[in-house]
mmCIF file of C-alpha atoms in Angstrom:
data_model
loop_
_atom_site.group_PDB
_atom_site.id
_atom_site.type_symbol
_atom_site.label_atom_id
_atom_site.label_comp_id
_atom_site.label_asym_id
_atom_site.label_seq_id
_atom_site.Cartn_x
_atom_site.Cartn_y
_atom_site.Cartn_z
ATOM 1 C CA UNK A 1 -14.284 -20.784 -7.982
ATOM 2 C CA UNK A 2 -10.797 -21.080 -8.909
ATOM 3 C CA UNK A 3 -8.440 -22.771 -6.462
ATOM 4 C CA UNK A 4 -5.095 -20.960 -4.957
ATOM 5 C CA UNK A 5 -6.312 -17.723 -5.382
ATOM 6 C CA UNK A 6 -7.717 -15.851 -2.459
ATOM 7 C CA UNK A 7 -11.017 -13.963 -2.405
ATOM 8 C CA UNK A 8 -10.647 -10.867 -0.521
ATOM 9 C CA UNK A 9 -12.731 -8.186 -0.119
ATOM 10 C CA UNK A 10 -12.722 -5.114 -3.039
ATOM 11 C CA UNK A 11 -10.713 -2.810 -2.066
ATOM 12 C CA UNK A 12 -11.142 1.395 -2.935
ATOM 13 C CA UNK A 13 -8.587 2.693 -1.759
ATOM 14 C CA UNK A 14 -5.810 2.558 1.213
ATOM 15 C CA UNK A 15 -5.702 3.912 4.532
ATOM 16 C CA UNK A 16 -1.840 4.806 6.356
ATOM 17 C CA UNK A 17 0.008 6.432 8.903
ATOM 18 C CA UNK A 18 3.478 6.710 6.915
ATOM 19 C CA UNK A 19 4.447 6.964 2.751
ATOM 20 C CA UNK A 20 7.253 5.443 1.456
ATOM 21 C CA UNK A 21 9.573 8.613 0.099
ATOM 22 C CA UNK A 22 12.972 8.738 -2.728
ATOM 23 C CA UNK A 23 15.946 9.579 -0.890
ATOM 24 C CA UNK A 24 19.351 9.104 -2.659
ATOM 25 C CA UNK A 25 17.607 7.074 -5.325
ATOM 26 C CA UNK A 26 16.190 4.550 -2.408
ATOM 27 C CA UNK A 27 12.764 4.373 -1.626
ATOM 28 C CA UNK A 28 12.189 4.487 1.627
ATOM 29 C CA UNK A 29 9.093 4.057 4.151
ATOM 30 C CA UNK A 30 8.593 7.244 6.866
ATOM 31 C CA UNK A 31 6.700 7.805 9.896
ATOM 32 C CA UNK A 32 3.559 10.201 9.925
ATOM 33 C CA UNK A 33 1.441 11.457 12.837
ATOM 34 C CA UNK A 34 -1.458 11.519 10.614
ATOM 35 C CA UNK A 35 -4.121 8.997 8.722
ATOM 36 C CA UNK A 36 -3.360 9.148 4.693
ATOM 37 C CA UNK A 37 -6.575 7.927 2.658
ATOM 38 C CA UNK A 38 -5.338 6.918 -1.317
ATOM 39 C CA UNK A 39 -7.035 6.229 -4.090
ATOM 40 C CA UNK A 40 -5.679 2.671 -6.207
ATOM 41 C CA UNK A 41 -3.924 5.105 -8.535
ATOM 42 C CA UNK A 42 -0.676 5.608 -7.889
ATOM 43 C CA UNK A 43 1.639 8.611 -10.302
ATOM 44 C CA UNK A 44 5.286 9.598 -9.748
ATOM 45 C CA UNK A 45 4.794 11.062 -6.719
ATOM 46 C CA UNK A 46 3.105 8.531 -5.156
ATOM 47 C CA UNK A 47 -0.508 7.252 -4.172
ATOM 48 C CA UNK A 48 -3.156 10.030 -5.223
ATOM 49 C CA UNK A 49 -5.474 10.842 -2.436
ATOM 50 C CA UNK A 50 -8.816 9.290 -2.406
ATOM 51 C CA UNK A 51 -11.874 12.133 -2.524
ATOM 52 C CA UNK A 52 -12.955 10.969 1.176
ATOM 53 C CA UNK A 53 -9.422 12.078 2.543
ATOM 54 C CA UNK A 54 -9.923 15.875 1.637
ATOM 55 C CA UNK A 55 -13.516 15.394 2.786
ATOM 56 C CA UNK A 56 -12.266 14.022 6.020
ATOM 57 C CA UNK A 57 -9.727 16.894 6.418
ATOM 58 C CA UNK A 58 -12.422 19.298 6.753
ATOM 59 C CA UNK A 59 -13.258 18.792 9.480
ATOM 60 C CA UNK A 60 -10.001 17.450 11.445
ATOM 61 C CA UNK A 61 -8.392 19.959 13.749
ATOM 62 C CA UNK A 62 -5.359 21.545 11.800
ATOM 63 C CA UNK A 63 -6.751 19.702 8.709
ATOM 64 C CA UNK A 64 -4.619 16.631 10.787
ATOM 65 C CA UNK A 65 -6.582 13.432 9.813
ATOM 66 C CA UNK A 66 -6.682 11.208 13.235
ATOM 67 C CA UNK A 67 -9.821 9.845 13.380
ATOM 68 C CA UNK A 68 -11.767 8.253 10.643
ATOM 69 C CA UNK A 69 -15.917 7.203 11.099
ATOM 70 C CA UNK A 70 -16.217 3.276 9.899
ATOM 71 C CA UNK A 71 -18.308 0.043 10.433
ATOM 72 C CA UNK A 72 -17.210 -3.060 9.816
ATOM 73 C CA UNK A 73 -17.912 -5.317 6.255
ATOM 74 C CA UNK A 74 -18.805 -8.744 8.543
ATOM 75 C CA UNK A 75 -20.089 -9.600 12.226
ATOM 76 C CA UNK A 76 -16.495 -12.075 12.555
ATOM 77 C CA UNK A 77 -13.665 -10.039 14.167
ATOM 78 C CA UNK A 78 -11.262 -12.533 12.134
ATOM 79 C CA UNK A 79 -12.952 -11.591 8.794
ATOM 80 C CA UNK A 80 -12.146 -7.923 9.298
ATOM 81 C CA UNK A 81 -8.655 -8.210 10.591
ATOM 82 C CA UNK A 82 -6.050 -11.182 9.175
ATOM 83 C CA UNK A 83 -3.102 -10.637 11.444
ATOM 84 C CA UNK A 84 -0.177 -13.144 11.178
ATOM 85 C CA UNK A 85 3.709 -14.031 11.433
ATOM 86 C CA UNK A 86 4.733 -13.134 7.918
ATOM 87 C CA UNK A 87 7.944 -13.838 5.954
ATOM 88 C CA UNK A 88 8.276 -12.053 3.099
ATOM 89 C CA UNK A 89 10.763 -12.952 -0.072
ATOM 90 C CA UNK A 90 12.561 -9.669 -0.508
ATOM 91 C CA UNK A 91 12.696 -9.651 -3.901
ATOM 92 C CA UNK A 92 9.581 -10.593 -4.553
ATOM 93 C CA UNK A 93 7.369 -9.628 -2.126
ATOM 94 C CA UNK A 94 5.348 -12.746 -1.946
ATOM 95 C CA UNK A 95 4.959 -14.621 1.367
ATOM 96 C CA UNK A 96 6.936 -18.070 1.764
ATOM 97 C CA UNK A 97 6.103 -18.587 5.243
ATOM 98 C CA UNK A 98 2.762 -17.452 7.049
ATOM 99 C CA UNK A 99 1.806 -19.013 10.795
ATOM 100 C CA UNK A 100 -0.293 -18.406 13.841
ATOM 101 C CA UNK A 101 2.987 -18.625 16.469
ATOM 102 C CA UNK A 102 1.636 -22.270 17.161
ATOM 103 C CA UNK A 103 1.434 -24.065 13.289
ATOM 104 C CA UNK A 104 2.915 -22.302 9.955
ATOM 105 C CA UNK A 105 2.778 -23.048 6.245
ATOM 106 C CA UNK A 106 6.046 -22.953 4.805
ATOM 107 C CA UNK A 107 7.078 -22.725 1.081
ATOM 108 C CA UNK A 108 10.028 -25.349 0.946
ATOM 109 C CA UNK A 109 11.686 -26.891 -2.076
ATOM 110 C CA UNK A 110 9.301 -29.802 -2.198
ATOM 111 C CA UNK A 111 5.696 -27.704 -2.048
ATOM 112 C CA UNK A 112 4.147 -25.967 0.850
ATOM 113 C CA UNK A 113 4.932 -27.657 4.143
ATOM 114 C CA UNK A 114 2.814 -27.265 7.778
ATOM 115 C CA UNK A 115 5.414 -27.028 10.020
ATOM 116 C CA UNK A 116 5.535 -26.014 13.868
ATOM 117 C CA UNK A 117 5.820 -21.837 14.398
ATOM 118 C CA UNK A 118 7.511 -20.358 17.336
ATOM 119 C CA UNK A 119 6.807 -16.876 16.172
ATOM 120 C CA UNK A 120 9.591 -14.431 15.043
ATOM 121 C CA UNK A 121 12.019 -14.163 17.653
ATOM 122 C CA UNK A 122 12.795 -17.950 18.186
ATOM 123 C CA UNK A 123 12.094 -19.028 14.623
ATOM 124 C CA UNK A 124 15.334 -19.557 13.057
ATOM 125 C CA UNK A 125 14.053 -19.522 9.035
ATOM 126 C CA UNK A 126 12.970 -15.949 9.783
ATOM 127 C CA UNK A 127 15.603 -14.517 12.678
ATOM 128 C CA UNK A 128 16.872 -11.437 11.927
ATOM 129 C CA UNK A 129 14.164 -9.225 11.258
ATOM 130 C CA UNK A 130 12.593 -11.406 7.749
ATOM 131 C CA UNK A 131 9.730 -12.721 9.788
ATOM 132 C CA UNK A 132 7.079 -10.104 11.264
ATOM 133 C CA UNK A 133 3.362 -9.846 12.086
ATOM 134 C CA UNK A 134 1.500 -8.317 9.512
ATOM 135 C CA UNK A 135 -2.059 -7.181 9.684
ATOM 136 C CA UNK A 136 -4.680 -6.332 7.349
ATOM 137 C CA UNK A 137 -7.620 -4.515 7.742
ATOM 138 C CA UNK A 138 -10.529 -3.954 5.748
ATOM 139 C CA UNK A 139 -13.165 -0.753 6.885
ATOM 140 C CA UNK A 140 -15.692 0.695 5.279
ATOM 141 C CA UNK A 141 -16.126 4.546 5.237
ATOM 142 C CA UNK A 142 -19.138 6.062 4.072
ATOM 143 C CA UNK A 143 -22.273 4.441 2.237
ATOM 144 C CA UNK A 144 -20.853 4.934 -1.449
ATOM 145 C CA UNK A 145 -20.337 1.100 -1.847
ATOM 146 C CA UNK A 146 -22.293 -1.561 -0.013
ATOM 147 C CA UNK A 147 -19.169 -3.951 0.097
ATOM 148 C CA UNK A 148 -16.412 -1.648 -1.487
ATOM 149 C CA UNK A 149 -13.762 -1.313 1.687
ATOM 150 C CA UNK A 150 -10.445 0.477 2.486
ATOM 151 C CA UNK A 151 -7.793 -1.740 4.079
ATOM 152 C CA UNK A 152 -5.140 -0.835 6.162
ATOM 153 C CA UNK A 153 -2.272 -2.754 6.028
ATOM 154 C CA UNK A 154 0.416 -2.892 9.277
ATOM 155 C CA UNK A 155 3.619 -4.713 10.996
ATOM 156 C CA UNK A 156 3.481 -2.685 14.104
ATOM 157 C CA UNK A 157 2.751 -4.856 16.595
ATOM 158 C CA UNK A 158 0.498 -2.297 18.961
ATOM 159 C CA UNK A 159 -1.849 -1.667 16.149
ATOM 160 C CA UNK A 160 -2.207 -5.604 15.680
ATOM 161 C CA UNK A 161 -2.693 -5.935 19.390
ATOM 162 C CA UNK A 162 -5.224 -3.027 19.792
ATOM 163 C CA UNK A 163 -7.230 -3.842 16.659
ATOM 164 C CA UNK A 164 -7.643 -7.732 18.019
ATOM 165 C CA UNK A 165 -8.042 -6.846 21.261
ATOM 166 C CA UNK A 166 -11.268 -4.213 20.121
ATOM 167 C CA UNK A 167 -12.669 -5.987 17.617
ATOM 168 C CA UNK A 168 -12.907 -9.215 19.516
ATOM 169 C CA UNK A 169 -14.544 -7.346 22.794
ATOM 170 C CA UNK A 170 -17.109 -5.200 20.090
ATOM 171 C CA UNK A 171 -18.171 -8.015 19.029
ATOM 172 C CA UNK A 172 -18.750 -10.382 21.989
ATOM 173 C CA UNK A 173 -20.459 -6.759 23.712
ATOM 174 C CA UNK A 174 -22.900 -6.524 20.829
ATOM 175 C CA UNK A 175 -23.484 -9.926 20.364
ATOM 176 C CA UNK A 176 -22.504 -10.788 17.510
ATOM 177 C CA UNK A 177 -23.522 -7.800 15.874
ATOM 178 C CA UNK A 178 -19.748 -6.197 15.039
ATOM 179 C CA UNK A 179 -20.907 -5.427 11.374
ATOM 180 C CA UNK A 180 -23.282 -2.271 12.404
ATOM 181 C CA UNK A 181 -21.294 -0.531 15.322
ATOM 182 C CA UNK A 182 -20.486 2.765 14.794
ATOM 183 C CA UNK A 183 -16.750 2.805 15.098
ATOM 184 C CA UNK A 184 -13.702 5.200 14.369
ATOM 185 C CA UNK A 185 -10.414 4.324 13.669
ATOM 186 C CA UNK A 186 -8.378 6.699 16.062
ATOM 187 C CA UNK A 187 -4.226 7.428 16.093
ATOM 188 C CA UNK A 188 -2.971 7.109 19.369
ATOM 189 C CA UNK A 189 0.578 8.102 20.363
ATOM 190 C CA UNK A 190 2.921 6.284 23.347
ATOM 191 C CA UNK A 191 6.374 6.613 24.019
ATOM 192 C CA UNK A 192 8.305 3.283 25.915
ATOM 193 C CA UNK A 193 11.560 2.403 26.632
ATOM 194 C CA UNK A 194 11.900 0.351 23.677
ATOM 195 C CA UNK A 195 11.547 3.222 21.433
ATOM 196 C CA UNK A 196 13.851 5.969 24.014
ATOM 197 C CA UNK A 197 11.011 7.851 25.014
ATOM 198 C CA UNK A 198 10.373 8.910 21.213
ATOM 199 C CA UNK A 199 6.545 9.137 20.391
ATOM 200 C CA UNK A 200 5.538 6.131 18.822
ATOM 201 C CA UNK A 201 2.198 6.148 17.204
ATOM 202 C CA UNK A 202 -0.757 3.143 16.215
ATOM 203 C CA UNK A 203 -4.083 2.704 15.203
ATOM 204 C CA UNK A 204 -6.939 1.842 17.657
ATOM 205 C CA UNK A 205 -10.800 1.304 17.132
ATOM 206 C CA UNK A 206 -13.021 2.772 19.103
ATOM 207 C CA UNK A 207 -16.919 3.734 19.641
ATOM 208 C CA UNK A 208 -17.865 6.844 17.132
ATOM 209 C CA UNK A 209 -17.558 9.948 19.245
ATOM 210 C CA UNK A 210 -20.691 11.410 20.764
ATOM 211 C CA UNK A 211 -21.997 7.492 21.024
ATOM 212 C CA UNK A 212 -21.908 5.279 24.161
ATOM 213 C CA UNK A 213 -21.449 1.681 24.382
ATOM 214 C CA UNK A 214 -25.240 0.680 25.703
ATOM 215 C CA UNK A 215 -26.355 3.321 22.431
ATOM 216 C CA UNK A 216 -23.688 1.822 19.960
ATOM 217 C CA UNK A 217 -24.803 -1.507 20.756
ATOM 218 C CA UNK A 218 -28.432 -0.237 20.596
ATOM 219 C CA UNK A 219 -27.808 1.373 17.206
ATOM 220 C CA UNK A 220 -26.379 -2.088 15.872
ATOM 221 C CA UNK A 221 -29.700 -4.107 16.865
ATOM 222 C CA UNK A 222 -31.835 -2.150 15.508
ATOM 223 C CA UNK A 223 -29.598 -1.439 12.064
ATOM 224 C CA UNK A 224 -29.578 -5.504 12.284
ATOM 225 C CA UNK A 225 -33.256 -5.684 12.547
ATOM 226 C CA UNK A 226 -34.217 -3.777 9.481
ATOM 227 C CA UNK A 227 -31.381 -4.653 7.263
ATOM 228 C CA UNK A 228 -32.576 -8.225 7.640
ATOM 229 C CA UNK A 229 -35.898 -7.367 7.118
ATOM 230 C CA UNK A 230 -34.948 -5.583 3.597
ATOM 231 C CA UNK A 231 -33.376 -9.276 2.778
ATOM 232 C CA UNK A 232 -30.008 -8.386 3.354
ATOM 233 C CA UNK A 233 -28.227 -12.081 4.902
ATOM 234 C CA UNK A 234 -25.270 -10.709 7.141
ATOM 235 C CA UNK A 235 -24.622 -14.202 8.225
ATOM 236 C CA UNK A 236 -24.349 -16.007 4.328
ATOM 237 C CA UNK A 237 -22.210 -13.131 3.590
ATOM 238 C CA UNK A 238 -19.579 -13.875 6.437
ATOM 239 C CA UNK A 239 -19.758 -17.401 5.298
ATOM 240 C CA UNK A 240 -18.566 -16.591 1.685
ATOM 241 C CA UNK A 241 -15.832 -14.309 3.191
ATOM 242 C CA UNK A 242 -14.700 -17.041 5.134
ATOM 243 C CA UNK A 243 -14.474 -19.524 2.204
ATOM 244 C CA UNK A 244 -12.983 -16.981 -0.192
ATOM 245 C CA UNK A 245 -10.052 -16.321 2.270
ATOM 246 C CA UNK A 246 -9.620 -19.983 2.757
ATOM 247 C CA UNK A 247 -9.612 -20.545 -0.751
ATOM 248 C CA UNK A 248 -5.894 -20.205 -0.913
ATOM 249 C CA UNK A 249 -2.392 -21.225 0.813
ATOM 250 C CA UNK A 250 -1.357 -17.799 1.361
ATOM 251 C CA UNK A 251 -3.540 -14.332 1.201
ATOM 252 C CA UNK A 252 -1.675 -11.668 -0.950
ATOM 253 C CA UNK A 253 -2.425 -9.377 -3.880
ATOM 254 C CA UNK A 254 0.514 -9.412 -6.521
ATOM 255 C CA UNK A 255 -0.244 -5.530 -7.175
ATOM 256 C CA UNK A 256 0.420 -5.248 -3.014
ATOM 257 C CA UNK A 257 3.840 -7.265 -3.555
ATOM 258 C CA UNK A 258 6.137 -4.627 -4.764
ATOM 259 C CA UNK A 259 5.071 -2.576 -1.843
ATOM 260 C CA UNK A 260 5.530 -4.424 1.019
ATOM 261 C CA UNK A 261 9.069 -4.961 -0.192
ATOM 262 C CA UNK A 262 9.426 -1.479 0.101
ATOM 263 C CA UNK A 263 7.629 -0.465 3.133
ATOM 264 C CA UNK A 264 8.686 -3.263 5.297
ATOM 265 C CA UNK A 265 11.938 -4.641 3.924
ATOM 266 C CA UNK A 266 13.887 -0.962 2.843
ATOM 267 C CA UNK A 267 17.245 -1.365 0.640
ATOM 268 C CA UNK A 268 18.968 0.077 3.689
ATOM 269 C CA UNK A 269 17.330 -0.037 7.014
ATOM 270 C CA UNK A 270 19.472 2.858 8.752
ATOM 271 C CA UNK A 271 18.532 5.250 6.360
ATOM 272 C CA UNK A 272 15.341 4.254 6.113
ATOM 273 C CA UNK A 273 14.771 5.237 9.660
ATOM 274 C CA UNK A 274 16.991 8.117 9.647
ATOM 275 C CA UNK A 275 14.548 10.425 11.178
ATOM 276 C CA UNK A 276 13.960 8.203 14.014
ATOM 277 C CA UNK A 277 17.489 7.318 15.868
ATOM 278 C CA UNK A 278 15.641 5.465 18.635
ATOM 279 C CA UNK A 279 14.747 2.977 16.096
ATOM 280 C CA UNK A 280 17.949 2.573 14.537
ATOM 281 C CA UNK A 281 19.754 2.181 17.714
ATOM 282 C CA UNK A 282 17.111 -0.679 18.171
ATOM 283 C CA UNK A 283 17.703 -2.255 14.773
ATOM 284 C CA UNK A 284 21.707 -2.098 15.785
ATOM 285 C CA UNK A 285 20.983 -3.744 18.567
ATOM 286 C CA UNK A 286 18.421 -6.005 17.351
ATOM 287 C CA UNK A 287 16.102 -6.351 19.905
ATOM 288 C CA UNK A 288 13.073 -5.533 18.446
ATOM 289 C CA UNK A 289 12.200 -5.714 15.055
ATOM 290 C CA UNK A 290 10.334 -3.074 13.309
ATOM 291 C CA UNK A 291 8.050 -2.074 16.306
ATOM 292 C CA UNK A 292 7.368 1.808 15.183
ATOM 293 C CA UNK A 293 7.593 1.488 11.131
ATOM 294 C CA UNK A 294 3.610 1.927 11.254
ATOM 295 C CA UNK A 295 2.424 1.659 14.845
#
């Protein structure tokens, strides 16, 4: 296996709740209230949409994509969902310091450096808004591709939070068996005081509709019973996950670099969020740092 560069699973396609857009020559990330499912191909417009999002659509009340059926690729909540404090070079996109809010690594002048993290509002290499909690997450939808997976990619700190939070309790409920629950992502909308009252929205995972816990966590025994029996080794293949993502200092795609710059780290942050004044007024007043860009 080649060293320093980090196995992650295939991806198909992308999931969202926002686009980035052209305004005044700028591109610019904006809010949706609505899942977006893209293809890897990507024309002047933008990302086309992947087959399963029209599918999807069909079904959705006022063809408004907020729920989308998925399992999970491995049994490890950490596999499915790599969620850390992220600083981003601007102009290149790739990641020069990554930690955990207790340890970092840190691209310095003389190599890659472990150094202590105090997480983004007390670190002083990535104050101001450069250092942020980024998420990834990889789902399956549909039974086209045994290991083929959509990831959803985030900085919002509620979908982080939720996603953890579910994924670590689904698992420890099932016992161990996270990989075969029937699950839906699901958009979920709040308004707090950070954000003025203004509807902010996020992503949380929850049981398929129409399926209880005791018959989710039924479903997922016996689904783990008889795909062992067909030879299928659920626990060797979270063990090469784990290696592959290990495998290098940092975890990034250079094909994802160009758009991270522009989702998270816009030319010009006010007009980025020009259709949202609650979170400009927080960005003038920096007290917290790109809460509602995608949940």
């Amino acid at each position: 296996m080649i060293k320093g560069l980090a196995i992650t699973p295939p991806v198909l396609g992308r999931i969202s709740i926002g686009r980035v857009i052209e305004k005044n020559g700028i591109r610019l990330p904006q809010k949706d209230n609505q899942f977006t499912i893209t293809s890897q191909i990507q024309e002047k417009d933008g990302w086309v949409l992947h087959p399963l999002d029209e599918e999807l659509r069909k079904d959705a009340p006022n063809s408004k994509l907020r729920t989308i059926p998925v399992r999970m690729l491995f049994n490890e909540a950490d596999l499915n969902l790599r969620a850390e404090y992220t600083m981003f070079d601007r102009k290149s996109g790739r990641p020069m310091c990554v930690g955990n809010g207790d340890t970092c690594k840190r691209l310095t002048q003389s190599g890659v450096q472990s150094l202590p993290c105090s997480g983004p509002t007390l670190c002083e290499f990535g104050k101001g808004g450069l250092c942020k909690p980024y998420g990834r997450l990889n789902v399956k939808i549909g039974d086209d591709d045994d290991l083929g997976t959509f990831i959803f990619r985030t900085t919002g700190y509620n979908s982080i939070r939720t996603l953890a939070a579910r994924l670590s309790y689904y698992q420890a409920v099932s016992g161990g068996l996270l990989a075969y629950m029937p699950l839906e992502l699901k958009l979920r909308g709040k308004s707090t005081t950070q954000s003025h009252r203004t509807p902010i929205f996020y992503v949380d995972l929850v049981i398929k509709e129409g399926v209880s816990l005791p018959e989710a966590v039924a479903e997922a025994k016996e689904t783990a019973n008889r795909v062992a029996e067909e030879g299928i080794d659920q626990a060797a293949l979270d063990a090469a996950a784990t290696k592959g993502f290990g495998n290098a200092l940092f975890e990034y795609d250079e094909d994802e670099m160009t758009e991270v710059v522009e989702e998270y780290y816009p030319s010009t942050p006010d007009e980025a969020f020009a259709q949202s004044p609650a979170v400009v007024s927080e960005l003038r007043k920096n007290l917290v740092i790109n809460k509602s860009v995608t949940g």
